[in-house]
Amino acid sequence: MDNNRKQAYYKVIEYISDQVEKGALGKGDRVPSEREMVDFLGIGRNSIREALKILDILGVVDRRQGDGTYIKDRFDKWFSRPMSVAIMLSETSRKEVFEFRNMIEVEIASLAAERITDEEIEELTECYDEMTRTEDQEISTEYDLKFHSILAKASKKHNHHKFIQCNGLYA
């Protein structure tokens, strides 16, 4: 993919992100049409389609043939995770992401094992039980994020916990 085209679809994603951040677009709102974005962003329709396809694949917008593109309910959470956005849009392989997660998980789990409270063990156990009991993938993913967040909090390292919250490494 050439660099100009890559930059163009980033421009669309940044525009939509900014609109959500400013409150101009919210859950369930219709995203401006391709034609409108061509006019005010000054880029081609192919780049706009590519950006919308990426956002659709990532589950942050809903593209409805003949009706437009709409912001999904969970969109605002996705854009609050800067590292996950960068990873998803970069050339980083899944293997590299999992290796990175493993490095972080080992450190967090080691510290948590030494420092976890009885209350946190109970919370972790309940979360794990809920995560494994549900058949709904979306709910399971939420419990997975919560599980890792509880574990990071139990490590008693504020930076570990904030890093996971801000970067959405487990969502």
XYZ file of N, CA and C in Angstrom:
513
model
N 0.861 -1.187 0.000
C 0.000 0.000 0.000
C 0.898 1.239 0.000
N 0.633 2.162 -0.903
C 1.492 3.336 -0.950
C 1.215 4.266 0.226
N 2.223 5.063 0.585
C 2.179 5.894 1.787
C 1.077 6.947 1.753
N 0.809 7.552 0.577
C -0.243 8.571 0.488
C -1.618 7.985 0.770
N -1.875 6.788 0.235
C -3.171 6.145 0.458
C -3.326 5.788 1.933
N -2.229 5.286 2.530
C -2.251 4.936 3.951
C -2.557 6.185 4.781
N -1.903 7.269 4.476
C -2.146 8.510 5.199
C -3.580 8.990 5.012
N -4.142 8.769 3.851
C -5.506 9.218 3.576
C -6.511 8.461 4.452
N -6.386 7.154 4.574
C -7.363 6.461 5.396
C -7.162 6.772 6.873
N -5.918 7.054 7.290
C -5.693 7.532 8.655
C -6.459 8.835 8.890
N -6.464 9.693 7.872
C -7.144 10.986 7.972
C -8.634 10.801 8.254
N -9.250 9.809 7.613
C -10.671 9.516 7.836
C -10.888 9.020 9.263
N -10.043 8.094 9.692
C -10.176 7.532 11.044
C -9.973 8.623 12.091
N -8.991 9.484 11.886
C -8.761 10.600 12.810
C -9.951 11.554 12.830
N -10.513 11.824 11.653
C -11.671 12.721 11.574
C -12.836 12.148 12.388
N -13.144 10.881 12.175
C -14.264 10.265 12.888
C -13.980 10.231 14.391
N -12.753 9.910 14.752
C -12.361 9.909 16.164
C -12.552 11.293 16.790
N -12.106 12.326 16.098
C -12.258 13.701 16.590
C -13.727 14.073 16.764
N -14.553 13.656 15.812
C -15.989 13.973 15.892
C -16.625 13.299 17.114
N -16.196 12.082 17.408
C -16.710 11.381 18.590
C -16.219 12.088 19.848
N -14.933 12.428 19.875
C -14.346 13.111 21.029
C -15.040 14.441 21.319
N -15.368 15.194 20.268
C -16.023 16.498 20.416
C -17.503 16.376 20.733
N -18.051 15.165 20.571
C -19.473 14.957 20.830
C -20.353 15.214 19.617
N -19.727 15.492 18.469
C -20.500 15.716 17.242
C -21.083 14.409 16.704
N -20.417 13.299 17.001
C -20.922 11.968 16.661
C -20.979 11.142 17.937
N -22.045 10.397 18.088
C -22.183 9.544 19.261
C -22.755 8.197 18.878
N -22.993 7.383 19.871
C -23.528 6.047 19.665
C -24.801 6.092 18.820
N -24.799 5.307 17.752
C -25.968 5.213 16.891
C -26.080 6.294 15.832
N -25.205 7.302 15.873
C -25.257 8.383 14.877
C -24.727 7.914 13.527
N -25.278 8.532 12.490
C -24.856 8.231 11.129
C -23.596 9.036 10.812
N -22.586 8.348 10.293
C -21.334 8.979 9.875
C -21.612 9.730 8.568
N -20.962 10.867 8.333
C -21.160 11.556 7.051
C -20.944 10.598 5.875
N -21.646 10.838 4.793
C -21.548 9.976 3.620
C -20.153 10.082 2.999
N -19.846 9.113 2.141
C -18.553 9.140 1.435
C -18.411 10.443 0.661
N -19.475 10.829 -0.029
C -19.431 12.053 -0.839
C -19.138 13.273 0.040
N -19.784 13.359 1.199
C -19.546 14.495 2.108
C -18.098 14.501 2.588
N -17.563 13.328 2.925
C -16.178 13.269 3.401
C -15.192 13.596 2.290
N -15.510 13.219 1.057
C -14.658 13.591 -0.077
C -14.560 15.114 -0.141
N -15.705 15.780 0.010
C -15.751 17.239 -0.079
C -14.943 17.930 1.015
N -15.144 17.526 2.292
C -14.463 18.289 3.331
C -13.127 17.718 3.774
N -12.783 16.487 3.403
C -11.463 15.953 3.735
C -10.505 16.028 2.553
N -11.086 16.188 1.351
C -10.252 16.333 0.165
C -9.480 15.077 -0.210
N -10.052 13.921 0.058
C -9.399 12.665 -0.321
C -10.376 11.822 -1.133
N -9.849 10.796 -1.784
C -10.657 9.968 -2.671
C -11.596 9.012 -1.951
N -12.616 8.596 -2.669
C -13.614 7.668 -2.122
C -13.015 6.326 -1.742
N -12.028 5.854 -2.505
C -11.420 4.567 -2.188
C -10.776 4.585 -0.802
N -10.107 5.679 -0.473
C -9.489 5.793 0.853
C -10.547 5.850 1.950
N -11.634 6.526 1.670
C -12.731 6.610 2.647
C -13.347 5.231 2.843
N -13.590 4.527 1.755
C -14.147 3.166 1.846
C -13.211 2.248 2.635
N -11.909 2.382 2.381
C -10.924 1.555 3.068
C -10.958 1.824 4.583
N -11.017 3.091 4.961
C -11.075 3.451 6.381
C -12.349 2.915 7.033
N -13.480 3.067 6.343
C -14.753 2.583 6.893
C -14.761 1.062 6.994
N -14.128 0.402 6.039
C -14.029 -1.057 6.083
C -13.199 -1.489 7.297
N -12.090 -0.795 7.546
C -11.253 -1.103 8.707
C -12.054 -0.913 9.990
N -12.744 0.208 10.111
C -13.538 0.479 11.313
C -14.661 -0.547 11.478
N -15.227 -1.000 10.371
C -16.277 -2.026 10.413
C -15.700 -3.358 10.887
N -14.573 -3.753 10.331
C -13.921 -5.005 10.718
C -13.553 -4.981 12.199
N -13.101 -3.834 12.681
C -12.730 -3.697 14.087
C -13.950 -3.605 15.003
N -15.138 -3.489 14.412
C -16.366 -3.499 15.192
C -16.756 -2.177 15.818
N -16.285 -1.080 15.262
C -16.606 0.219 15.857
C -17.665 0.995 15.082
N -17.902 0.584 13.847
C -19.002 1.161 13.070
C -19.797 0.027 12.439
N -21.015 0.350 12.041
C -21.892 -0.601 11.377
C -22.206 -0.047 9.996
N -21.756 -0.732 8.954
C -22.013 -0.286 7.575
C -23.263 -1.000 7.081
N -24.272 -0.200 6.718
C -25.539 -0.752 6.238
C -25.709 -0.379 4.773
N -25.675 -1.392 3.937
C -25.780 -1.153 2.496
C -27.030 -0.347 2.166
N -26.835 0.754 1.465
C -27.937 1.597 1.037
C -28.446 2.546 2.115
N -27.915 2.435 3.335
C -28.408 3.275 4.426
C -27.313 4.116 5.078
N -26.048 3.735 4.914
C -24.951 4.506 5.490
C -24.179 3.750 6.541
N -23.316 4.477 7.229
C -22.457 3.923 8.262
C -22.821 4.576 9.590
N -22.934 3.760 10.620
C -23.368 4.239 11.934
C -22.356 3.870 13.013
N -22.260 4.757 14.000
C -21.378 4.527 15.137
C -21.999 3.431 16.007
N -21.185 2.434 16.353
C -21.679 1.362 17.226
C -21.644 1.816 18.673
N -22.366 1.101 19.521
C -22.470 1.450 20.935
C -21.125 1.492 21.645
N -20.187 0.655 21.243
C -18.927 0.538 21.967
C -17.802 1.364 21.340
N -18.132 2.237 20.424
C -17.149 3.020 19.679
C -16.273 3.874 20.593
N -16.881 4.545 21.554
C -16.116 5.470 22.395
C -15.052 4.753 23.204
N -15.288 3.516 23.603
C -14.283 2.756 24.344
C -13.090 2.444 23.444
N -13.377 2.116 22.180
C -12.316 1.737 21.264
C -11.324 2.874 21.060
N -11.818 4.081 20.858
C -10.917 5.196 20.602
C -10.215 5.710 21.847
N -10.545 5.179 23.009
C -9.814 5.577 24.206
C -8.596 4.693 24.406
N -8.321 3.818 23.463
C -7.225 2.866 23.575
C -6.183 3.139 22.499
N -5.314 4.128 22.714
C -4.396 4.547 21.662
C -3.442 3.465 21.179
N -2.928 2.634 22.072
C -1.968 1.632 21.633
C -2.653 0.568 20.779
N -3.845 0.163 21.160
C -4.537 -0.863 20.376
C -4.836 -0.350 18.973
N -5.165 0.918 18.843
C -5.412 1.508 17.527
C -4.134 1.462 16.701
N -3.035 1.881 17.289
C -1.758 1.890 16.574
C -1.359 0.488 16.139
N -1.549 -0.479 17.010
C -1.190 -1.860 16.679
C -2.069 -2.374 15.549
N -3.367 -2.140 15.642
C -4.281 -2.660 14.633
C -4.043 -2.057 13.263
N -3.588 -0.836 13.207
C -3.396 -0.170 11.921
C -1.966 -0.252 11.410
N -1.096 -0.881 12.178
C 0.304 -0.963 11.773
C 0.575 -2.293 11.093
N 1.823 -2.503 10.783
C 2.252 -3.751 10.152
C 2.595 -4.809 11.205
N 2.279 -4.560 12.465
C 2.583 -5.480 13.548
C 1.803 -6.780 13.364
N 2.498 -7.897 13.481
C 1.833 -9.188 13.315
C 1.141 -9.595 14.613
N 0.177 -10.508 14.486
C -0.512 -11.024 15.675
C 0.495 -11.675 16.620
N 1.464 -12.378 16.054
C 2.478 -13.047 16.872
C 3.221 -12.029 17.734
N 3.604 -10.898 17.147
C 4.312 -9.860 17.901
C 3.441 -9.289 19.020
N 2.163 -9.104 18.746
C 1.247 -8.590 19.763
C 1.138 -9.586 20.916
N 0.986 -10.869 20.594
C 0.871 -11.881 21.647
C 2.168 -12.014 22.439
N 3.312 -11.893 21.776
C 4.594 -11.929 22.489
C 4.701 -10.753 23.450
N 4.275 -9.578 23.004
C 4.302 -8.388 23.849
C 3.377 -8.569 25.055
N 2.160 -9.065 24.798
C 1.215 -9.326 25.888
C 1.798 -10.320 26.881
N 2.450 -11.365 26.359
C 3.049 -12.369 27.249
C 4.083 -11.756 28.185
N 4.927 -10.883 27.654
C 5.942 -10.232 28.494
C 5.279 -9.472 29.630
N 4.244 -8.731 29.306
C 3.547 -7.928 30.309
C 2.813 -8.830 31.300
N 2.139 -9.857 30.794
C 1.358 -10.755 31.652
C 2.220 -11.465 32.682
N 3.409 -11.911 32.268
C 4.297 -12.620 33.198
C 4.677 -11.707 34.366
N 5.041 -10.484 34.065
C 5.415 -9.526 35.115
C 4.235 -9.220 36.033
N 3.096 -8.955 35.444
C 1.908 -8.625 36.227
C 1.491 -9.805 37.101
N 1.460 -11.000 36.532
C 1.047 -12.195 37.287
C 2.010 -12.486 38.438
N 3.299 -12.307 38.199
C 4.295 -12.539 39.263
C 4.078 -11.595 40.441
N 3.915 -10.319 40.127
C 3.693 -9.335 41.194
C 2.352 -9.557 41.886
N 1.323 -9.860 41.114
C -0.008 -10.087 41.688
C 0.004 -11.300 42.613
N 0.720 -12.343 42.234
C 0.790 -13.550 43.070
C 1.368 -13.237 44.448
N 2.282 -12.298 44.505
C 2.901 -11.906 45.775
C 2.037 -10.934 46.584
N 1.203 -10.146 45.917
C 0.554 -9.008 46.572
C -0.973 -9.055 46.611
N -1.591 -10.019 45.980
C -3.048 -10.049 45.853
C -3.730 -10.220 47.219
N -4.835 -9.523 47.411
C -5.600 -9.631 48.655
C -6.685 -10.704 48.497
N -7.256 -11.143 49.604
C -8.341 -12.122 49.561
C -9.530 -11.577 48.772
N -9.813 -10.313 48.951
C -10.919 -9.679 48.230
C -10.668 -9.702 46.723
N -9.427 -9.428 46.314
C -9.086 -9.443 44.888
C -9.139 -10.866 44.321
N -8.747 -11.854 45.126
C -8.847 -13.258 44.694
C -10.303 -13.615 44.441
N -11.171 -13.184 45.332
C -12.597 -13.447 45.171
C -13.134 -12.763 43.906
N -12.752 -11.520 43.707
C -13.191 -10.772 42.527
C -12.674 -11.422 41.237
N -11.423 -11.855 41.260
C -10.809 -12.520 40.112
C -11.510 -13.848 39.807
N -11.815 -14.602 40.849
C -12.501 -15.885 40.691
C -13.893 -15.695 40.103
N -14.629 -14.721 40.622
C -15.975 -14.443 40.093
C -15.913 -14.038 38.627
N -14.959 -13.197 38.310
C -14.800 -12.728 36.932
C -14.460 -13.904 36.013
N -13.534 -14.751 36.435
C -13.145 -15.909 35.637
C -14.332 -16.845 35.422
N -15.096 -17.087 36.476
C -16.269 -17.954 36.368
C -17.272 -17.404 35.353
N -17.528 -16.106 35.420
C -18.461 -15.478 34.471
C -17.930 -15.558 33.042
N -16.631 -15.333 32.898
C -16.008 -15.343 31.571
C -16.126 -16.730 30.937
N -15.922 -17.780 31.711
C -15.959 -19.131 31.150
C -17.374 -19.681 31.026
N -18.301 -19.105 31.743
C -19.693 -19.577 31.717
C -20.469 -19.058 30.506
N -20.173 -17.876 30.050
C -20.967 -17.260 28.985
C -20.627 -17.839 27.608
N -21.626 -17.896 26.755
C -21.448 -18.337 25.376
C -21.273 -17.129 24.448
N -21.633 -15.940 24.949
C -21.583 -14.714 24.159
C -20.145 -14.199 24.091
N -19.577 -14.153 22.880
C -18.185 -13.749 22.702
C -17.927 -12.317 23.177
N -18.862 -11.429 22.933
C -18.692 -10.031 23.331
C -18.641 -9.905 24.860
N -19.517 -10.614 25.542
C -19.536 -10.590 27.008
C -18.265 -11.247 27.555
N -17.857 -12.343 26.934
C -16.626 -13.027 27.342
C -15.422 -12.096 27.213
N -15.390 -11.323 26.134
C -14.294 -10.377 25.925
C -14.280 -9.304 27.016
N -15.456 -8.828 27.401
C -15.545 -7.842 28.482
C -14.996 -8.414 29.793
N -15.354 -9.664 30.093
C -14.850 -10.309 31.310
C -13.344 -10.558 31.221
N -12.851 -10.853 30.022
C -11.418 -11.050 29.840
C -10.669 -9.757 30.161
N -11.166 -8.640 29.649
C -10.553 -7.344 29.942
C -10.602 -7.050 31.440
N -11.755 -7.310 32.034
C -11.908 -7.078 33.472
C -10.952 -7.971 34.274
N -10.818 -9.225 33.875
C -9.917 -10.167 34.548
C -8.489 -9.629 34.561
N -8.004 -9.211 33.395
C -6.635 -8.692 33.304
C -6.485 -7.374 34.053
N -7.521 -6.580 34.074
C -7.488 -5.330 34.825
C -7.398 -5.598 36.327
N -8.171 -6.559 36.817
C -8.117 -6.931 38.244
C -6.728 -7.455 38.595
N -6.188 -8.285 37.728
C -4.855 -8.845 37.950
C -3.804 -7.735 38.003
N -3.883 -6.786 37.074
C -2.931 -5.672 37.056
C -3.078 -4.825 38.322
N -4.320 -4.607 38.741
C -4.563 -3.844 39.968
C -3.972 -4.587 41.179
N -4.089 -5.916 41.173
C -3.568 -6.729 42.275
C -2.043 -6.713 42.336
N -1.386 -6.334 41.238
C 0.079 -6.252 41.231
C 0.569 -5.084 42.086
N -0.359 -4.194 42.412
C -0.069 -2.993 43.219
C 0.910 -2.054 42.521
N 0.954 -2.161 41.226
C 1.752 -1.246 40.416
C 0.774 -0.398 39.629
N 0.584 0.825 40.048
C -0.391 1.711 39.435
C -0.159 1.839 37.926
N 1.098 1.915 37.517
C 1.400 2.088 36.090
C 0.965 0.892 35.255
N 1.111 -0.316 35.800
C 0.665 -1.509 35.072
C -0.844 -1.431 34.828
N -1.561 -1.090 35.871
C -3.020 -1.030 35.784
C -3.453 0.049 34.793
N -2.877 1.228 34.889
C -3.229 2.332 33.988
C -2.862 1.996 32.543
N -1.722 1.351 32.351
C -1.273 0.987 31.017
C -2.301 0.083 30.335
N -2.790 -0.900 31.054
C -3.780 -1.819 30.497
C -5.090 -1.089 30.226
N -5.520 -0.257 31.158
C -6.772 0.496 30.963
C -6.682 1.422 29.755
N -5.605 2.164 29.646
C -5.496 3.171 28.594
C -5.231 2.574 27.220
N -4.562 1.446 27.182
C -4.155 0.909 25.894
C -4.962 -0.269 25.413
N -5.870 -0.754 26.215
C -6.771 -1.805 25.758
C -6.082 -3.016 25.188
N -5.019 -3.453 25.832
C -4.278 -4.585 25.306
C -5.043 -5.886 25.348
N -6.102 -5.924 26.128
C -6.804 -7.187 26.292
C -8.214 -7.146 25.765
N -8.579 -6.115 25.103
C -9.952 -6.030 24.603
C -10.042 -6.536 23.200
